mmCIF file of N, CA and C in Angstrom:
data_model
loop_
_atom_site.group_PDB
_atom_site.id
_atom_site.type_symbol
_atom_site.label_atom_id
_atom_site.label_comp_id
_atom_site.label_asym_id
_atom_site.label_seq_id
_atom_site.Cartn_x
_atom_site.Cartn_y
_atom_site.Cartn_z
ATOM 1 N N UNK A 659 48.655 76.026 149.831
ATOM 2 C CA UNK A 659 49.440 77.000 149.046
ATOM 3 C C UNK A 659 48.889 78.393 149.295
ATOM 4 N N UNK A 660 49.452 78.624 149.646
ATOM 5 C CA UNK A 660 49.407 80.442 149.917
ATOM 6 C C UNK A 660 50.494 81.985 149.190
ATOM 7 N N UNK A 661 49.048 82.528 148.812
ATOM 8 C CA UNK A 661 49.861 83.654 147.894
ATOM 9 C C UNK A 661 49.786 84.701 148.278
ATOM 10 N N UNK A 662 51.271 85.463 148.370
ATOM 11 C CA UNK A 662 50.961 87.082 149.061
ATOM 12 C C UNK A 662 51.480 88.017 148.424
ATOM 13 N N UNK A 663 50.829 89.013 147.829
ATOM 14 C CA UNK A 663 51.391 90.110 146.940
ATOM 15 C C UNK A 663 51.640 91.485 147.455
ATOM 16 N N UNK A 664 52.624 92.063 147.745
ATOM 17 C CA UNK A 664 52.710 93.528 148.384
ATOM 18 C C UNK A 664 53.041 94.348 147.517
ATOM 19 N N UNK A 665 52.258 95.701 147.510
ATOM 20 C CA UNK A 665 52.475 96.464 146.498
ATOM 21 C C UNK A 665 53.196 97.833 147.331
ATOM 22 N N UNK A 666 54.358 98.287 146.274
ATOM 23 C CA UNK A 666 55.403 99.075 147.014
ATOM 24 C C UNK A 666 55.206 100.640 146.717
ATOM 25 N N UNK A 667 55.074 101.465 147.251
ATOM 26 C CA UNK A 667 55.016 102.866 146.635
ATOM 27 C C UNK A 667 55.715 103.769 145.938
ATOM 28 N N UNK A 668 56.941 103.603 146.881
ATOM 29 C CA UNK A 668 58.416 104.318 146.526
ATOM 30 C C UNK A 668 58.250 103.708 144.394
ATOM 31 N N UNK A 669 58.410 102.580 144.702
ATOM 32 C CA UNK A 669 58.529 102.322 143.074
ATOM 33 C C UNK A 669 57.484 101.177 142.497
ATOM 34 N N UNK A 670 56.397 101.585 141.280
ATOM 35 C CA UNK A 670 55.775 100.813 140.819
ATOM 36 C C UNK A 670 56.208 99.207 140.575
ATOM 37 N N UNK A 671 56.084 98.728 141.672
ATOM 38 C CA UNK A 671 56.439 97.237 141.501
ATOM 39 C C UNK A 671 56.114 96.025 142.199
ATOM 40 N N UNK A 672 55.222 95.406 141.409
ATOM 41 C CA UNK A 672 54.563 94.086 142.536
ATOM 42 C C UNK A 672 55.051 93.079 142.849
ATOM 43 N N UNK A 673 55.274 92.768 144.096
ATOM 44 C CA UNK A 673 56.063 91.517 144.394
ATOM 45 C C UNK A 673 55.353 90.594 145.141
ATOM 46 N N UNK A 674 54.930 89.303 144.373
ATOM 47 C CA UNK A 674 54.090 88.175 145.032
ATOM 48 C C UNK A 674 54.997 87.131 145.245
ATOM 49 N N UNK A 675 54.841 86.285 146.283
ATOM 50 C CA UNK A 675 55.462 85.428 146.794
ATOM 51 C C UNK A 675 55.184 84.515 147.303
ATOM 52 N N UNK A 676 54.934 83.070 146.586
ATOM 53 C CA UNK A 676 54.188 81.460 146.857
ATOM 54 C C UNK A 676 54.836 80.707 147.840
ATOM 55 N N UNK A 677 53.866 79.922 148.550
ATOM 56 C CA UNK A 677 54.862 79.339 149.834
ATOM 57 C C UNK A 677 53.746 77.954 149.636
ATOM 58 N N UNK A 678 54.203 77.235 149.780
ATOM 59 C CA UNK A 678 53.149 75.797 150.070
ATOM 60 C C UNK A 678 52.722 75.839 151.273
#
């Protein structure tokens, strides 16, 4: 399981995304 979170500049907002 692998977790990847990218954080965006334009707009305060974290988007993580789980993959098995």
């Amino acid at each position: 399981v692998s977790v990847m979170c990218v954080h965006r500049s334009e707009r305060i907002q974290e988007i993580c995304a789980t993959a098995d």
